[in-house]
C-alpha positions as a Python dict, from the first residue, in 0.01 Angstrom:
ca = {
    (1, 'M'): (0, 0, 0),
    (2, 'T'): (-170, 179, -288),
    (3, 'T'): (-456, 407, -186),
    (4, 'Y'): (-746, 443, -424),
    (5, 'T'): (-911, 783, -449),
    (6, 'P'): (-1254, 764, -617),
    (7, 'P'): (-1304, 1014, -899),
    (8, 'K'): (-1577, 1273, -872),
    (9, 'V'): (-1777, 1092, -1142),
    (10, 'W'): (-1727, 719, -1195),
    (11, 'T'): (-1676, 590, -1549),
    (12, 'W'): (-1676, 229, -1662),
    (13, 'D'): (-1345, 61, -1743),
    (14, 'A'): (-1430, -263, -1922),
    (15, 'E'): (-1084, -401, -1846),
    (16, 'S'): (-1109, -366, -1469),
    (17, 'G'): (-1364, -639, -1400),
    (18, 'G'): (-1124, -928, -1353),
    (19, 'R'): (-1248, -1276, -1434),
    (20, 'F'): (-1597, -1159, -1525),
    (21, 'A'): (-1506, -844, -1717),
    (22, 'N'): (-1653, -981, -2038),
    (23, 'I'): (-2004, -1021, -1895),
    (24, 'N'): (-2036, -729, -1655),
    (25, 'R'): (-2154, -389, -1771),
    (26, 'P'): (-2329, -90, -1611),
    (27, 'I'): (-2634, -91, -1839),
    (28, 'A'): (-2932, -320, -1894),
    (29, 'G'): (-3107, -445, -2206),
    (30, 'P'): (-3016, -693, -2481),
    (31, 'T'): (-2692, -689, -2677),
    (32, 'H'): (-2818, -909, -2960),
    (33, 'D'): (-3130, -1068, -3103),
    (34, 'K'): (-3179, -1430, -3007),
    (35, 'D'): (-3506, -1613, -2955),
    (36, 'L'): (-3539, -1859, -2670),
    (37, 'Q'): (-3592, -2225, -2742),
    (38, 'V'): (-3924, -2370, -2629),
    (39, 'G'): (-3989, -2737, -2557),
    (40, 'E'): (-4308, -2935, -2520),
    (41, 'H'): (-4382, -2872, -2154),
    (42, 'P'): (-4562, -2568, -2009),
    (43, 'L'): (-4268, -2499, -1775),
    (44, 'Q'): (-3963, -2369, -1960),
    (45, 'L'): (-3654, -2301, -1749),
    (46, 'Y'): (-3358, -2097, -1878),
    (47, 'S'): (-3067, -2138, -1643),
    (48, 'L'): (-2715, -2245, -1551),
    (49, 'A'): (-2608, -2470, -1262),
    (50, 'T'): (-2480, -2195, -1035),
    (51, 'P'): (-2622, -2199, -680),
    (52, 'N'): (-2913, -1980, -790),
    (53, 'G'): (-2986, -2207, -1082),
    (54, 'V'): (-2961, -2524, -874),
    (55, 'K'): (-3227, -2396, -634),
    (56, 'V'): (-3489, -2416, -906),
    (57, 'T'): (-3390, -2745, -1068),
    (58, 'V'): (-3386, -2906, -724),
    (59, 'M'): (-3737, -2774, -663),
    (60, 'L'): (-3863, -2907, -996),
    (61, 'E'): (-3706, -3248, -938),
    (62, 'E'): (-3851, -3259, -585),
    (63, 'L'): (-4195, -3179, -725),
    (64, 'L'): (-4167, -3461, -976),
    (65, 'A'): (-4044, -3701, -708),
    (66, 'A'): (-4346, -3609, -496),
    (67, 'G'): (-4579, -3699, -782),
    (68, 'H'): (-4668, -3354, -913),
    (69, 'D'): (-4719, -3284, -1283),
    (70, 'A'): (-4416, -3056, -1299),
    (71, 'E'): (-4235, -3182, -1609),
    (72, 'Y'): (-4016, -2912, -1755),
    (73, 'D'): (-3766, -2828, -2024),
    (74, 'A'): (-3438, -2681, -1901),
    (75, 'W'): (-3227, -2483, -2149),
    (76, 'L'): (-2868, -2382, -2085),
    (77, 'I'): (-2797, -2010, -2056),
    (78, 'N'): (-2421, -1979, -2068),
    (79, 'I'): (-2346, -1653, -1889),
    (80, 'Q'): (-1977, -1668, -1984),
    (81, 'E'): (-2082, -1642, -2349),
    (82, 'G'): (-2339, -1366, -2291),
    (83, 'D'): (-2654, -1573, -2350),
    (84, 'Q'): (-2826, -1375, -2076),
    (85, 'F'): (-2813, -1065, -2294),
    (86, 'G'): (-3006, -1217, -2583),
    (87, 'S'): (-3335, -1043, -2660),
    (88, 'G'): (-3543, -1351, -2580),
    (89, 'F'): (-3389, -1398, -2239),
    (90, 'V'): (-3412, -1029, -2154),
    (91, 'G'): (-3779, -1053, -2242),
    (92, 'V'): (-3823, -1311, -1965),
    (93, 'N'): (-3583, -1148, -1721),
    (94, 'P'): (-3504, -779, -1780),
    (95, 'N'): (-3232, -810, -1516),
    (96, 'S'): (-3033, -1055, -1736),
    (97, 'K'): (-2962, -1299, -1453),
    (98, 'I'): (-3028, -1671, -1437),
    (99, 'P'): (-3255, -1847, -1363),
    (100, 'A'): (-3570, -1740, -1547),
    (101, 'L'): (-3891, -1938, -1590),
    (102, 'M'): (-4173, -1916, -1840),
    (103, 'D'): (-4497, -2089, -1748),
    (104, 'H'): (-4677, -2117, -2081),
    (105, 'G'): (-4973, -2271, -1902),
    (106, 'T'): (-5048, -1940, -1731),
    (107, 'G'): (-4851, -1697, -1948),
    (108, 'S'): (-4641, -1597, -1646),
    (109, 'R'): (-4277, -1502, -1661),
    (110, 'V'): (-4096, -1548, -1331),
    (111, 'F'): (-3749, -1420, -1254),
    (112, 'E'): (-3538, -1409, -938),
    (113, 'S'): (-3472, -1755, -796),
    (114, 'G'): (-3660, -1695, -472),
    (115, 'A'): (-3965, -1577, -664),
    (116, 'I'): (-3952, -1891, -880),
    (117, 'L'): (-3940, -2116, -575),
    (118, 'L'): (-4237, -1935, -421),
    (119, 'Y'): (-4428, -1943, -751),
    (120, 'L'): (-4379, -2317, -791),
    (121, 'A'): (-4460, -2389, -425),
    (122, 'E'): (-4789, -2202, -458),
    (123, 'K'): (-4870, -2344, -802),
    (124, 'F'): (-4835, -2704, -685),
    (125, 'G'): (-4919, -2661, -317),
    (126, 'A'): (-4593, -2822, -210),
    (127, 'F'): (-4285, -2761, 4),
    (128, 'L'): (-4436, -2456, 173),
    (129, 'P'): (-4649, -2512, 484),
    (130, 'E'): (-5011, -2397, 475),
    (131, 'D'): (-5014, -2312, 845),
    (132, 'G'): (-4961, -1939, 891),
    (133, 'V'): (-4683, -1958, 1150),
    (134, 'A'): (-4490, -2237, 975),
    (135, 'R'): (-4538, -2072, 636),
    (136, 'T'): (-4409, -1741, 765),
    (137, 'E'): (-4105, -1907, 920),
    (138, 'A'): (-4018, -2079, 591),
    (139, 'L'): (-4054, -1750, 406),
    (140, 'N'): (-3839, -1577, 670),
    (141, 'W'): (-3552, -1807, 579),
    (142, 'L'): (-3615, -1793, 205),
    (143, 'F'): (-3582, -1416, 212),
    (144, 'W'): (-3292, -1436, 456),
    (145, 'L'): (-3109, -1635, 189),
    (146, 'Q'): (-3200, -1389, -86),
    (147, 'G'): (-3049, -1108, 118),
    (148, 'S'): (-2751, -1300, 256),
    (149, 'A'): (-2619, -1491, -47),
    (150, 'P'): (-2486, -1178, -222),
    (151, 'Y'): (-2247, -1131, 71),
    (152, 'L'): (-2124, -1487, 26),
    (153, 'G'): (-2104, -1487, -354),
    (154, 'G'): (-2057, -1130, -470),
    (155, 'G'): (-1870, -1033, -156),
    (156, 'F'): (-1658, -1308, -5),
    (157, 'G'): (-1646, -1533, -311),
    (158, 'H'): (-1551, -1252, -544),
    (159, 'F'): (-1270, -1101, -339),
    (160, 'Y'): (-1136, -1433, -207),
    (161, 'A'): (-1147, -1637, -529),
    (162, 'Y'): (-1216, -1423, -835),
    (163, 'A'): (-1077, -1071, -796),
    (164, 'P'): (-765, -1005, -1007),
    (165, 'E'): (-578, -896, -692),
    (166, 'K'): (-606, -1003, -328),
    (167, 'F'): (-684, -726, -81),
    (168, 'E'): (-694, -788, 293),
    (169, 'Y'): (-970, -546, 384),
    (170, 'P'): (-1254, -677, 160),
    (171, 'I'): (-1157, -1041, 224),
    (172, 'N'): (-1162, -984, 599),
    (173, 'R'): (-1486, -787, 578),
    (174, 'F'): (-1675, -1051, 385),
    (175, 'A'): (-1513, -1347, 561),
    (176, 'M'): (-1640, -1203, 889),
    (177, 'E'): (-1991, -1163, 747),
    (178, 'T'): (-1995, -1512, 593),
    (179, 'K'): (-1890, -1667, 923),
    (180, 'R'): (-2159, -1467, 1102),
    (181, 'Q'): (-2415, -1604, 857),
    (182, 'L'): (-2290, -1960, 913),
    (183, 'D'): (-2332, -1902, 1285),
    (184, 'V'): (-2689, -1781, 1227),
    (185, 'L'): (-2763, -2105, 1043),
    (186, 'D'): (-2579, -2319, 1298),
    (187, 'R'): (-2780, -2177, 1587),
    (188, 'Q'): (-3107, -2221, 1399),
    (189, 'L'): (-3025, -2580, 1309),
    (190, 'A'): (-2926, -2670, 1664),
    (191, 'D'): (-3295, -2714, 1749),
    (192, 'N'): (-3442, -2784, 1405),
    (193, 'E'): (-3398, -3074, 1165),
    (194, 'Y'): (-3448, -2846, 868),
    (195, 'I'): (-3399, -2473, 833),
    (196, 'S'): (-3748, -2362, 932),
    (197, 'G'): (-3848, -2655, 1151),
    (198, 'D'): (-3921, -3024, 1112),
    (199, 'T'): (-4029, -3001, 747),
    (200, 'Y'): (-3822, -2981, 431),
    (201, 'T'): (-3925, -2665, 243),
    (202, 'I'): (-3823, -2426, -29),
    (203, 'A'): (-3607, -2254, 234),
    (204, 'D'): (-3379, -2559, 247),
    (205, 'M'): (-3374, -2578, -133),
    (206, 'A'): (-3268, -2214, -150),
    (207, 'I'): (-2999, -2223, 116),
    (208, 'A'): (-2830, -2559, 48),
    (209, 'P'): (-2686, -2473, -296),
    (210, 'W'): (-2510, -2176, -139),
    (211, 'Y'): (-2410, -2262, 217),
    (212, 'G'): (-2424, -2638, 178),
    (213, 'T'): (-2190, -2621, -119),
    (214, 'L'): (-1958, -2398, 83),
    (215, 'M'): (-1960, -2657, 362),
    (216, 'Q'): (-1866, -2929, 113),
    (217, 'G'): (-1569, -2728, -14),
    (218, 'T'): (-1676, -2723, -378),
    (219, 'I'): (-1688, -2347, -436),
    (220, 'Y'): (-1438, -2063, -402),
    (221, 'D'): (-1112, -2258, -401),
    (222, 'E'): (-1006, -2337, -42),
    (223, 'A'): (-1286, -2132, 114),
    (224, 'A'): (-1416, -2414, 336),
    (225, 'T'): (-1077, -2448, 502),
    (226, 'F'): (-1022, -2072, 518),
    (227, 'L'): (-1356, -2024, 695),
    (228, 'D'): (-1324, -2338, 910),
    (229, 'A'): (-1662, -2441, 775),
    (230, 'Q'): (-1672, -2784, 937),
    (231, 'S'): (-1671, -2625, 1281),
    (232, 'Y'): (-2037, -2542, 1218),
    (233, 'K'): (-2153, -2891, 1315),
    (234, 'N'): (-2525, -2835, 1280),
    (235, 'V'): (-2486, -2687, 933),
    (236, 'A'): (-2268, -2984, 836),
    (237, 'R'): (-2534, -3230, 959),
    (238, 'W'): (-2810, -3046, 770),
    (239, 'T'): (-2597, -3022, 455),
    (240, 'D'): (-2560, -3400, 444),
    (241, 'L'): (-2932, -3448, 511),
    (242, 'V'): (-3041, -3223, 224),
    (243, 'T'): (-2776, -3291, -39),
    (244, 'E'): (-2819, -3671, -15),
    (245, 'R'): (-3180, -3648, -129),
    (246, 'P'): (-3211, -3814, -474),
    (247, 'A'): (-3403, -3518, -617),
    (248, 'Y'): (-3136, -3278, -491),
    (249, 'K'): (-2868, -3483, -665),
    (250, 'R'): (-3064, -3478, -990),
    (251, 'G'): (-3126, -3105, -965),
    (252, 'K'): (-2752, -3041, -934),
    (253, 'M'): (-2690, -3220, -1264),
    (254, 'V'): (-2911, -2997, -1479),
    (255, 'N'): (-2776, -2710, -1695),
    (256, 'R'): (-2412, -2793, -1633),
    (257, 'A'): (-2162, -2622, -1860),
    (258, 'W'): (-1849, -2738, -1678),
    (259, 'G'): (-1708, -3015, -1461),
    (260, 'E'): (-1708, -3391, -1501),
    (261, 'E'): (-1885, -3510, -1813),
    (262, 'S'): (-2029, -3817, -1645),
    (263, 'G'): (-2359, -3739, -1477),
    (264, 'Q'): (-2397, -3385, -1608),
    (265, 'L'): (-2686, -3260, -1821),
    (266, 'R'): (-2645, -2963, -2050),
    (267, 'E'): (-3022, -2962, -2110),
    (268, 'R'): (-3309, -3153, -1957),
    (269, 'H'): (-3638, -3235, -2129),
    (270, 'D'): (-3750, -3563, -1971),
    (271, 'T'): (-3678, -3771, -1663),
    (272, 'S'): (-3510, -4030, -1886),
    (273, 'D'): (-3243, -3773, -1979),
    (274, 'F'): (-3057, -3855, -1658),
    (275, 'E'): (-2998, -4203, -1794),
    (276, 'T'): (-2958, -4134, -2165),
    (277, 'R'): (-2840, -3777, -2230),
    (278, 'T'): (-2558, -3698, -1987),
    (279, 'W'): (-2243, -3539, -2129),
    (280, 'D'): (-2056, -3867, -2139),
    (281, 'K'): (-2327, -4011, -2367),
    (282, 'I'): (-2396, -3709, -2590),
    (283, 'K'): (-2109, -3469, -2643),
    (284, 'P'): (-2206, -3099, -2672),
    (285, 'V'): (-2143, -2917, -2997),
    (286, 'K'): (-1783, -2793, -2982),
    (287, 'E'): (-1848, -2427, -3051),
    (288, 'N'): (-2102, -2412, -2766),
    (289, 'S'): (-1865, -2555, -2509),
    (290, 'A'): (-1825, -2339, -2198),
    (291, 'D'): (-1471, -2461, -2151),
    (292, 'E'): (-1324, -2294, -2458),
}
């Protein structure tokens, strides 16, 4: 077994980042000038259909389904191609992470997925209880997700699925933590229909794209089997309940840069796009393809 001894002062090796070496760097700021596209609606979303991106598109589709005037334009930010380092995007999110939202109706920029969910819930008065106790409980779980998901994605997911080499210690460390988190959810859902009680809220929208997707076995290779995910019966029941919602299904389709062409939207500018502008109907420009 090779033992790594950290140097006295760390220096960046651009070749040591594995699968994501081309987009990770130890500094902030833009790498190139590129203005963001702006559509006709006040709400302009710049995102990619990762779990963090799906949170927000699900929320927007749920708002529309509930009758709110929440029409939006969704523009693809392809993180594999470095779109997040364009000057326009950095102007909306100085942290260069998706998703980012511009509300041109108020002049507000909103970054961090949890902040976007909270912003939209408060803007439209939806999916966040008004009652103090229920509201606090929903926010408890929203912020639980924001703190927990990095252990699932950046911890377990990275070392189990993406790291250039497999190492037992970090995989065991983050597998243990991910299973502990699943147990937290399973115990909470034993007595609650939804995460924070009997009402579907932004907490469910935040957690389902991460832990629900893990339960369904669609992220991190064979992670669901490795973690024995289906043994968490209450999480499995809740996953089916949330992910079968029509608005959730639509939200998962938006800002897709990979996967099956049928039923995937690279951009979204109108509700009719789900019927007329999926990848199988309008092929993306070749040089912008994420699969090259």
